[in-house]
Coordinates of C-alpha atoms in Angstrom, one line a residue:
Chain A
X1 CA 279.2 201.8 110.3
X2 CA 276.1 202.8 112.5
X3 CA 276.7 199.7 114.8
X4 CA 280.6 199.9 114.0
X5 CA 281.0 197.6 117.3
X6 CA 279.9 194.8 115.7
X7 CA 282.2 193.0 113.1
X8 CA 280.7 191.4 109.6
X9 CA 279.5 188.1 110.8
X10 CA 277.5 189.5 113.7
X11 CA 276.5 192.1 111.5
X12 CA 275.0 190.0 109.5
X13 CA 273.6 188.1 112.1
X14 CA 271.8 190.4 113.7
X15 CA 270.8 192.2 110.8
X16 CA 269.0 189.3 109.2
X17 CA 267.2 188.6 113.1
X18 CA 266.0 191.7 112.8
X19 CA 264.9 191.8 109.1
X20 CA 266.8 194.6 108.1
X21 CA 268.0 193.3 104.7
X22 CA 270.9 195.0 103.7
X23 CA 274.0 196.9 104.6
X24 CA 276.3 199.5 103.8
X25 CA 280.0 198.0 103.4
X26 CA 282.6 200.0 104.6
X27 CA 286.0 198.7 103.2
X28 CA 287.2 198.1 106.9
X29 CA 285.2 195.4 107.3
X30 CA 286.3 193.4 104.7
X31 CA 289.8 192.8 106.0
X32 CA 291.4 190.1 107.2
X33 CA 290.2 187.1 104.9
X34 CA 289.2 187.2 101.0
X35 CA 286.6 188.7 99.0
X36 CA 285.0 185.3 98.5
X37 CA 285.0 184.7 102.2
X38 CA 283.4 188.0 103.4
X39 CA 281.1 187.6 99.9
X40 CA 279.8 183.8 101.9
X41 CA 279.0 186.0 105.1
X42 CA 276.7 188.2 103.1
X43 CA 275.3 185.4 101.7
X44 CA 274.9 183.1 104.1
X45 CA 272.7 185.2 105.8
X46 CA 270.5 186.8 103.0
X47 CA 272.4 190.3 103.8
X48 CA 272.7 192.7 100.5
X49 CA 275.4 194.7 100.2
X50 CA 273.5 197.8 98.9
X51 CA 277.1 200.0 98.8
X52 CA 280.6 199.9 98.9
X53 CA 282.2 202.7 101.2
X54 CA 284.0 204.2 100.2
X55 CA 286.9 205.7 97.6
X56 CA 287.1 208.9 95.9
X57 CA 289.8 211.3 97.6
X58 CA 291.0 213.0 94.0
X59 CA 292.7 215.8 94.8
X60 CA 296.2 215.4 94.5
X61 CA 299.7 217.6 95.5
X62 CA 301.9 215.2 92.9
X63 CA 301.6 212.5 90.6
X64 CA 302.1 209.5 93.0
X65 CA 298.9 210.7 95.1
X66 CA 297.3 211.1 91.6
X67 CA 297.9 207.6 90.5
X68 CA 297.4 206.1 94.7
X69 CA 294.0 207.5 94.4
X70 CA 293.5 205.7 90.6
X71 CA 294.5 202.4 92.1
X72 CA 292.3 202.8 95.1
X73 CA 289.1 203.6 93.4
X74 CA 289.9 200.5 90.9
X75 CA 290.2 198.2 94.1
X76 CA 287.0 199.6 95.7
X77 CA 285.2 198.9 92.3
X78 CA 286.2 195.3 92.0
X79 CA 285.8 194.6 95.6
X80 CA 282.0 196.2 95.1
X81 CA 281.7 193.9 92.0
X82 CA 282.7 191.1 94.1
X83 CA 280.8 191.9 96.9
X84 CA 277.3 192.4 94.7
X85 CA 277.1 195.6 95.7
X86 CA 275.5 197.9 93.0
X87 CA 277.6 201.1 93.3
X88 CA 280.9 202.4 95.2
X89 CA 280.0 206.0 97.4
X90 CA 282.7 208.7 96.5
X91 CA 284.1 210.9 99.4
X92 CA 285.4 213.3 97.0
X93 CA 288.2 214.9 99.1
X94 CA 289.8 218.1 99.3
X95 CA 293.2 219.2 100.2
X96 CA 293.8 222.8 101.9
X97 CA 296.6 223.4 100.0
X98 CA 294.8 223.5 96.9
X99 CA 292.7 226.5 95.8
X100 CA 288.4 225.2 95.6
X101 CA 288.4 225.4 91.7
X102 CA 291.6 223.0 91.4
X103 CA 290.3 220.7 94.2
X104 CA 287.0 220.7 92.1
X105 CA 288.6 220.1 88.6
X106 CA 290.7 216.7 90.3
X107 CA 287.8 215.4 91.3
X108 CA 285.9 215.6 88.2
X109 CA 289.1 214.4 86.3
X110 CA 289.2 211.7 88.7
X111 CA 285.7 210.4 88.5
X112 CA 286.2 211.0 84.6
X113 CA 289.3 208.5 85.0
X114 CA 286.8 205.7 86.3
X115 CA 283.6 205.1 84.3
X116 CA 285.1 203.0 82.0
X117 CA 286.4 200.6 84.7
X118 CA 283.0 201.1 86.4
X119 CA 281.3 200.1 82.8
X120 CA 283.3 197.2 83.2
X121 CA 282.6 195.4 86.1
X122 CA 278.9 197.0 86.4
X123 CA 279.6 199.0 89.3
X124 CA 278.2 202.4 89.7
X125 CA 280.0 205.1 91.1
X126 CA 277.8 207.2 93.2
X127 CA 279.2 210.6 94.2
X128 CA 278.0 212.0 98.1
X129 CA 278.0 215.5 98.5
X130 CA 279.4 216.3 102.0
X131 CA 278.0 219.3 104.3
X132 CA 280.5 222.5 103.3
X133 CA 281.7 221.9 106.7
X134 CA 284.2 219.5 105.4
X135 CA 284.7 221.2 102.3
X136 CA 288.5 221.8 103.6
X137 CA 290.2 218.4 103.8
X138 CA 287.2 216.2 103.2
X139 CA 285.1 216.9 99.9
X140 CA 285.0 219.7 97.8
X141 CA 281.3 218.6 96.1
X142 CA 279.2 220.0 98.6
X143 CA 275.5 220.4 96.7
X144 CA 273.6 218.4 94.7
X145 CA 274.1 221.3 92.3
X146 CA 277.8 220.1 92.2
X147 CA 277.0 217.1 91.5
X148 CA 274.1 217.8 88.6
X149 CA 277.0 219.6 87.2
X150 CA 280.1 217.0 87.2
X151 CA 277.4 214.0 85.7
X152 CA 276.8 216.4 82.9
X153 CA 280.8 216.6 82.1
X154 CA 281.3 213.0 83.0
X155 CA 277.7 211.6 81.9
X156 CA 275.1 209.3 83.8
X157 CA 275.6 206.0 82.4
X158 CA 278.0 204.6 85.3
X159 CA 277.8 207.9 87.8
X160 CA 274.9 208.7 90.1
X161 CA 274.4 210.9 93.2
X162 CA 274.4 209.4 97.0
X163 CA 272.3 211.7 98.8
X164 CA 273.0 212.6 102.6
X165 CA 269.8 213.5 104.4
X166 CA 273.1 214.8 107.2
X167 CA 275.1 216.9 103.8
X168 CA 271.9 218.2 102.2
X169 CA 269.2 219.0 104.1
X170 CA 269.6 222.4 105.0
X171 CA 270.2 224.0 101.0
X172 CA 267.9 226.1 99.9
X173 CA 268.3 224.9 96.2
X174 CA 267.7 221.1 97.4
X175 CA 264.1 220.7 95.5
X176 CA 265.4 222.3 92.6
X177 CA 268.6 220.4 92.6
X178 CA 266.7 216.7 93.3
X179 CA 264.3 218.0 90.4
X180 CA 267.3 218.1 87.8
X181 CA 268.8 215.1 89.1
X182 CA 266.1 212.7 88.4
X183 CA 267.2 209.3 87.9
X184 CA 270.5 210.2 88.8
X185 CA 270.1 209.9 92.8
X186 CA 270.9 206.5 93.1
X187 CA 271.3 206.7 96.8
X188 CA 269.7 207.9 100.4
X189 CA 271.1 207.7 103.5
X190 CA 269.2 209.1 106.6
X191 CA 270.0 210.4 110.1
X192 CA 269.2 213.4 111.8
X193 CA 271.0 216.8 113.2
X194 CA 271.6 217.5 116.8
X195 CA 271.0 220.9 118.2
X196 CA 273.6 221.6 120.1
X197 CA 276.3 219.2 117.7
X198 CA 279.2 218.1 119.5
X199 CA 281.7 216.8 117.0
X200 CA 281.9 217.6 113.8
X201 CA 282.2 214.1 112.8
X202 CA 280.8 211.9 114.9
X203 CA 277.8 212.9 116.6
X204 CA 275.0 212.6 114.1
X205 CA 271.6 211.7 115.8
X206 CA 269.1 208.8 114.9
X207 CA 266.0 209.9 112.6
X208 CA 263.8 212.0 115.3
X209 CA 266.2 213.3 117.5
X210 CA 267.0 216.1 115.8
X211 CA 265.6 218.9 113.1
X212 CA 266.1 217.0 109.8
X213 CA 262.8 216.3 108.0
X214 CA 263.7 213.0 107.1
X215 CA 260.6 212.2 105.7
X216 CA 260.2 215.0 104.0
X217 CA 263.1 214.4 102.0
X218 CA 262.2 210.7 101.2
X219 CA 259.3 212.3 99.7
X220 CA 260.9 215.0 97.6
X221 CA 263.4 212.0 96.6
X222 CA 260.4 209.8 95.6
X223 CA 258.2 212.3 94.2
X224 CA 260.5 214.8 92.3
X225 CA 262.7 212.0 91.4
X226 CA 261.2 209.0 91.0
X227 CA 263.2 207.6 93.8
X228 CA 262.7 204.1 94.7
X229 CA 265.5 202.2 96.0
X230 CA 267.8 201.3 99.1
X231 CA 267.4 203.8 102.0
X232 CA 270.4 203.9 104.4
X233 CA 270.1 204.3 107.7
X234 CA 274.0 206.2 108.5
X235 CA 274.9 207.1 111.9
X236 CA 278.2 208.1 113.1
X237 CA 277.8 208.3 117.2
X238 CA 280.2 207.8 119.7
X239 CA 277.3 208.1 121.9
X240 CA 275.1 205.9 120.5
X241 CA 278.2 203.4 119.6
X242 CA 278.6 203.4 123.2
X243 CA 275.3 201.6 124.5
X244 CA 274.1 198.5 123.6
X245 CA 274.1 197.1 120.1
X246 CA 270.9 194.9 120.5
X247 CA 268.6 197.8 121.7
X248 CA 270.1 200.2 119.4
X249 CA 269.2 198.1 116.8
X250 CA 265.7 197.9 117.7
X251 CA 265.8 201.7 117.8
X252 CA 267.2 202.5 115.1
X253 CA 264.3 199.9 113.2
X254 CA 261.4 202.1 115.6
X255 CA 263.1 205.5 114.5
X256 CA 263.2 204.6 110.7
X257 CA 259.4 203.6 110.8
X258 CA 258.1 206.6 112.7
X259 CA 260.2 209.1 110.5
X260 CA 261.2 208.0 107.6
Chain B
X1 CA 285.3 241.0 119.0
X2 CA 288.8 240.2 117.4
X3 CA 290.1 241.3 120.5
X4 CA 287.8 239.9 122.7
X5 CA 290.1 240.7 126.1
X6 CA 290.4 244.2 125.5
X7 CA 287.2 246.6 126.5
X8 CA 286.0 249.3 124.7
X9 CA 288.0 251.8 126.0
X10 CA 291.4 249.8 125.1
X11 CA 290.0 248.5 122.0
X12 CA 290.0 252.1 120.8
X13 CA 293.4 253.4 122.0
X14 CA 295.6 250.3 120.7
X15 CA 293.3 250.2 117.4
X16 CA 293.9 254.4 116.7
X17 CA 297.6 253.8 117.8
X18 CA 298.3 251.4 115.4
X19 CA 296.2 253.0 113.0
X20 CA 293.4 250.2 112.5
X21 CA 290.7 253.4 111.9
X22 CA 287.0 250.8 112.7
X23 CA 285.6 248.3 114.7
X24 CA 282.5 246.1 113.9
X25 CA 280.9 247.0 117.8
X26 CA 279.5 243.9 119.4
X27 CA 276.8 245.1 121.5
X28 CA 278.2 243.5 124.9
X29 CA 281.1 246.4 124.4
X30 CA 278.3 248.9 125.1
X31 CA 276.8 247.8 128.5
X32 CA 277.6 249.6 131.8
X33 CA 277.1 253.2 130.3
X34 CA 274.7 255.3 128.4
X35 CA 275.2 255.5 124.9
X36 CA 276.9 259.0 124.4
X37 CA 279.4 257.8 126.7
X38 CA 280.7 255.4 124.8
X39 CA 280.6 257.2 121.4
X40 CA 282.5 259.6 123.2
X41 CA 284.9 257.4 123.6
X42 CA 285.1 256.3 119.8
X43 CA 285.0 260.0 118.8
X44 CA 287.9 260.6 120.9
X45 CA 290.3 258.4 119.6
X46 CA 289.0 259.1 116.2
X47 CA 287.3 255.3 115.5
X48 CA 284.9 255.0 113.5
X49 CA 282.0 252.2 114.5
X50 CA 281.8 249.9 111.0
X51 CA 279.0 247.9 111.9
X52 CA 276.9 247.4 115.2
X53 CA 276.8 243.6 116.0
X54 CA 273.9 241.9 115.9
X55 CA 270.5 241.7 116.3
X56 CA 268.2 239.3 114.2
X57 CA 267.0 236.0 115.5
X58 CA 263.6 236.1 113.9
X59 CA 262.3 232.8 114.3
X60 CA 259.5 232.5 116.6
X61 CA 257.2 229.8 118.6
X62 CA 255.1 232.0 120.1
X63 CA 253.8 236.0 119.7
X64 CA 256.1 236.4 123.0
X65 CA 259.6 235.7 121.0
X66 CA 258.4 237.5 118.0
X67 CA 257.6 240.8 119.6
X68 CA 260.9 240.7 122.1
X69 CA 262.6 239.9 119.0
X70 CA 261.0 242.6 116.9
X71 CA 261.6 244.9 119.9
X72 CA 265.6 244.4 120.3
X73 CA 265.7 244.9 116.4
X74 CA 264.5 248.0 116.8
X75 CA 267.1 248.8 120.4
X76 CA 269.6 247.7 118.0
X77 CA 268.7 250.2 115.1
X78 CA 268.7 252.9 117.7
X79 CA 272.0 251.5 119.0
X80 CA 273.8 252.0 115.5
X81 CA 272.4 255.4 115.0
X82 CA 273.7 256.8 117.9
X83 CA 276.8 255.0 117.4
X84 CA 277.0 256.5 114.0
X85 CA 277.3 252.7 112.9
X86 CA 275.8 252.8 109.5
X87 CA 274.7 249.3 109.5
X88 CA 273.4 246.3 112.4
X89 CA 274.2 243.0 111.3
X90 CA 271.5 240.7 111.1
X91 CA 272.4 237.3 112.3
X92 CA 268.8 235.8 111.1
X93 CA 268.0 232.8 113.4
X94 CA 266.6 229.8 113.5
X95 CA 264.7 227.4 115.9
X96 CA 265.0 223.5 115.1
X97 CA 261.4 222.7 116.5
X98 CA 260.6 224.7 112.9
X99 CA 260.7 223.8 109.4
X100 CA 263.6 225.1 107.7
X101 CA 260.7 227.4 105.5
X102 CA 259.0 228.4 108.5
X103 CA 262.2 229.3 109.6
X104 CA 263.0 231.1 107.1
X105 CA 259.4 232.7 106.3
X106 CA 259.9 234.1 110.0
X107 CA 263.4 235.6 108.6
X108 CA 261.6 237.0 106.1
X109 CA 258.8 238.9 107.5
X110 CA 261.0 239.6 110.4
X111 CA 263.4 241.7 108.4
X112 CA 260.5 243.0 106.2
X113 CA 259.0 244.6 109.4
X114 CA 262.2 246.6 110.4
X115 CA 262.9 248.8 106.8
X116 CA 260.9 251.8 107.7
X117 CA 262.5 251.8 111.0
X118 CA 265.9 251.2 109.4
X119 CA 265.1 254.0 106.8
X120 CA 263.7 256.1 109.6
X121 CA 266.9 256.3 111.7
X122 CA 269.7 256.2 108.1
X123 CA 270.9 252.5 109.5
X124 CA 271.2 249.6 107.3
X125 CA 270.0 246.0 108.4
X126 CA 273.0 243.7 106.8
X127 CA 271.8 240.3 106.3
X128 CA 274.8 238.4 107.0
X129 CA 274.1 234.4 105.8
X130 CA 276.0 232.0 108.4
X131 CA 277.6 228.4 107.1
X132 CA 275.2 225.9 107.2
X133 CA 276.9 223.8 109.8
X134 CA 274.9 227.0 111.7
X135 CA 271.7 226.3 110.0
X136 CA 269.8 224.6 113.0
X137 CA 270.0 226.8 115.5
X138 CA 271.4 230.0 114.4
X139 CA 270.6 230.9 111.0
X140 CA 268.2 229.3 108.4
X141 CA 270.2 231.8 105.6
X142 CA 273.0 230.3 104.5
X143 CA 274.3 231.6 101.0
X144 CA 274.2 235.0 99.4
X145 CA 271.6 233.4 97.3
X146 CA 269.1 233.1 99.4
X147 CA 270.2 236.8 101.2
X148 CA 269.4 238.0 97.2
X149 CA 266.0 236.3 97.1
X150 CA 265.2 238.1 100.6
X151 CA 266.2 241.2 99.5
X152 CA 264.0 240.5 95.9
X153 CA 261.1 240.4 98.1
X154 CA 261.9 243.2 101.1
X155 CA 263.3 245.8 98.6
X156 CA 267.0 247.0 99.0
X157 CA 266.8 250.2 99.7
X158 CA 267.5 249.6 103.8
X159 CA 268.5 245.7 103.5
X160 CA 271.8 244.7 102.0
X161 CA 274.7 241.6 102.8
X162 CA 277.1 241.3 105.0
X163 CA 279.7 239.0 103.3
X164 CA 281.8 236.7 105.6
X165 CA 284.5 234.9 103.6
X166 CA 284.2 232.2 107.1
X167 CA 280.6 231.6 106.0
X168 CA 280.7 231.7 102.1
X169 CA 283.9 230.7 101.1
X170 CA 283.0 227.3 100.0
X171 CA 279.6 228.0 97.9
X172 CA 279.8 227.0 94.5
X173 CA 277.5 229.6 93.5
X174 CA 279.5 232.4 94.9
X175 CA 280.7 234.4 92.3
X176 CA 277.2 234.3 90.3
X177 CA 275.4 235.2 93.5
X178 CA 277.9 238.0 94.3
X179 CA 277.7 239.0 90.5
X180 CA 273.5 239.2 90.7
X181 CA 274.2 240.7 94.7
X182 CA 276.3 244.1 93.2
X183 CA 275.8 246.7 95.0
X184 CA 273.8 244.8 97.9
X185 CA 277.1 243.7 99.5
X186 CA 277.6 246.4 102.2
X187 CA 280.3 244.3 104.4
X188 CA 283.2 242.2 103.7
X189 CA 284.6 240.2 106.8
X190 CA 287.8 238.5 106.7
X191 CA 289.5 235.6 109.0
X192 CA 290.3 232.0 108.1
X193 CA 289.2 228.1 107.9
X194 CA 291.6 226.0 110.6
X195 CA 292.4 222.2 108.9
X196 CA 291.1 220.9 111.1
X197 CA 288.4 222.8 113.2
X198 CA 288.6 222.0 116.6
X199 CA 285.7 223.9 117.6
X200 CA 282.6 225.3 115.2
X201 CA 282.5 228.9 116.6
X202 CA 285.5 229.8 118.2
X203 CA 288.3 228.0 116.1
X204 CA 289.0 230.2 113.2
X205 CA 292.6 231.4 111.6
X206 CA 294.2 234.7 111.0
X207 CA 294.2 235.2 107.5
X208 CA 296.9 232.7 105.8
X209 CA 296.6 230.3 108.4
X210 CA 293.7 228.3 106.7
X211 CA 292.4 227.3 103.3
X212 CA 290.2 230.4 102.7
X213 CA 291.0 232.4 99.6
X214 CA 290.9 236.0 100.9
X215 CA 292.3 237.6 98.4
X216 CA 290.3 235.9 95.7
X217 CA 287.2 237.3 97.5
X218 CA 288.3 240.4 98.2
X219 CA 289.0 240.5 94.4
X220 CA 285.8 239.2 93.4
X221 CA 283.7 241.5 95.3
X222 CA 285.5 244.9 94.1
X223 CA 285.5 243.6 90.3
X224 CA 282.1 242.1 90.5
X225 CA 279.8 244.0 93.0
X226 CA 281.6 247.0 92.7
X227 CA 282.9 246.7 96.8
X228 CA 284.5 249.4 97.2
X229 CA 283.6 249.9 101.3
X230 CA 285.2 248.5 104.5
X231 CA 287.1 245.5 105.3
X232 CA 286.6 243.9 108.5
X233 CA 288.8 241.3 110.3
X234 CA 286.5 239.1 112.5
X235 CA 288.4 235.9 114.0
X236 CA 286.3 234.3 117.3
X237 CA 289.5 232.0 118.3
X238 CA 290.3 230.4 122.2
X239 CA 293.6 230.4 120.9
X240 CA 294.4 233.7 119.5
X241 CA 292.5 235.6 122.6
X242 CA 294.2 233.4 125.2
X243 CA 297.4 235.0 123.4
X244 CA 299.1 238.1 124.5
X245 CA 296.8 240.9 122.3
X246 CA 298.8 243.9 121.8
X247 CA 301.8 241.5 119.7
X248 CA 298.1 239.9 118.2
X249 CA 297.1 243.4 116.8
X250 CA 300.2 243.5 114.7
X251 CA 299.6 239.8 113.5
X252 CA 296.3 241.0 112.4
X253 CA 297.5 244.0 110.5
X254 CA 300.5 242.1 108.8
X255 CA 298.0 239.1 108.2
X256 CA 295.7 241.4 106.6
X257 CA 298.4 243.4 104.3
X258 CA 299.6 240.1 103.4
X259 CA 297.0 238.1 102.7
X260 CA 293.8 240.3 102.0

């Protein structure tokens, strides 16, 4: 999604130039031909696919959205499975009709619903806690805290946390929360903050250009946690979307090395 | 600043005439004449002022910011006193070229240097934590929590919390932190979360036009802190100010019987 202009073949392509060897999938991109097919593009050009994203959305007004959501999160986990991609990321979602405490309690009884499935095809569900600026119509699990607490109802065999540098970085429990999570962060994705922000979506900054201390949360992940895996770089910009792929590229490589 | 068109003078006939008996005074309202003039004009339509609004913004780079800052702290606890405000509302601050702890170090010994003062003139600083989409460049205190660990280390004799529902409503520690809070909680301020937010300052509901459980909070702060004080309605919206505000002021009052 950070170079969203490019489809999954140049992706790919460029990617591997570059020696950046992995990517997070978004679902999108796997339209229009089979699993098997988009599996060959990954593999054709050494490309990982470190995540599936993404499924979740639990909360519910009725039964059919209940069961939609079920069937959803089941494809996601077999197209992760058939992609090689070690976990599916969970946007938990909200709905504004609901009151915060039922919102919470579908999405715990959702995830609940899924790690057998998950068990089954050795997928990992990896729940990301989103900034409580979406916690309206987007995801309810908004801490780390939250998330520490639905792994200890649902347990940690096939459910781990997908931290955010963009959700997390400005709560005050974070080293406290990473502390009691452990093992369980199975997932970071960097990006920085701008100061003024523009849209609430999509104008997230590359690491450095705003007040994030990206590397300072690495460090917390790696020391308090024993953190050790994929980092992510994950930038939604219109502006940056907007210039040239190539060059962003190469900046977003210089920005990851100087602050991450 | 509900009523952003109307000046002071206004604000307090259509608020006394439709029996709304406070106003939380934004300190813009009191420029252009000395201070006895305009609680004159509060006095004589028999409103009381709830809260002066705001001072704060402790962060610092240099010895400059921190004494002008220090300085309009204390203007502002002069302000409220002859007001007969019994409270200014601290919106804290914070500068992205810091660390979110030096940010909030500053906060710290910023409000720690202002309690005599407070005590001095019978004002109370009311810490008022923002939402953290606000935690870059406006405030670096962003749950009740942290406002309870401040006040742990300041004392609470002249430092309490200013509790708005806009800033708070989503923390999924808020009813322990309100329960440890008690008695700290000096101000409850009502208005609503829009689905979807067009605009992060100036985009928020009338009570019952968003997701926000008013009620609920209003409930939980008079059965767990003992709240028994006043209720503020503070909506920043484009839409509802653009609006005609005399037919506004009886939305407010029906919004708030209704839904607070």
């Amino acid at each position: 999604m950070t170079t969203k202009p490019w489809d999954l073949e140049t992706t790919c392509q460029k990617y591997a130039a570059a020696g950046v060897p992995g990517v997070g999938l978004w679902r999108q991109w796997l339209e229009g031909r089979t699993l098997n097919e988009s599996r060959r593009i990954l593999d054709d050009h050494g490309i990982q696919a470190v995540s599936l994203v993404r499924s979740g959305f639990y909360p519910y007004l009725n039964q059919a959205e209940k069961q939609n959501a079920f069937d959803d999160n089941i494809r996601a986990l077999d197209e992760a499975a058939a992609m090689g991609a070690p976990q599916v990321v969970l946007v938990c979602g909200a709905k504004p009709e609901l009151s915060l405490s039922e919102n919470r309690r579908h999405i715990t009884e959702g995830i609940a619903s899924l790690t057998e499935y998950a068990s089954k095809v050795g997928v990992k569900l990896a729940i990301e806690p989103l900034h409580p600026m979406y916690a309206d119509c987007r995801s309810a699990v908004n801490t780390i805290g939250q998330c520490n607490d639905i792994i200890d109802q649902v347990g940690e065999a096939w459910v781990g946390i997908a931290a955010d540098v963009y959700h997390i970085w400005w709560d005050p429990d974070l080293e406290k929360s990473v502390k009691r999570a452990g093992k369980r962060i199975i997932a970071l994705h960097v990006c920085d903050w701008m100061t003024p922000t523009s849209d609430m979506l999509n104008d997230r900054g590359l690491m450095g250009e705003g007040c994030i201390d990206n590397r300072g949360i690495r460090e917390l992940l790696e020391g308090s946690a024993g953190y050790t895996d994929w980092i992510e770089v994950e930038v939604f910009s219109t502006r940056h979307w907007a210039s040239d792929q190539d060059a962003y590229l190469q900046r977003i490589i210089e920005s990851y090395k100087q602050n991450v």
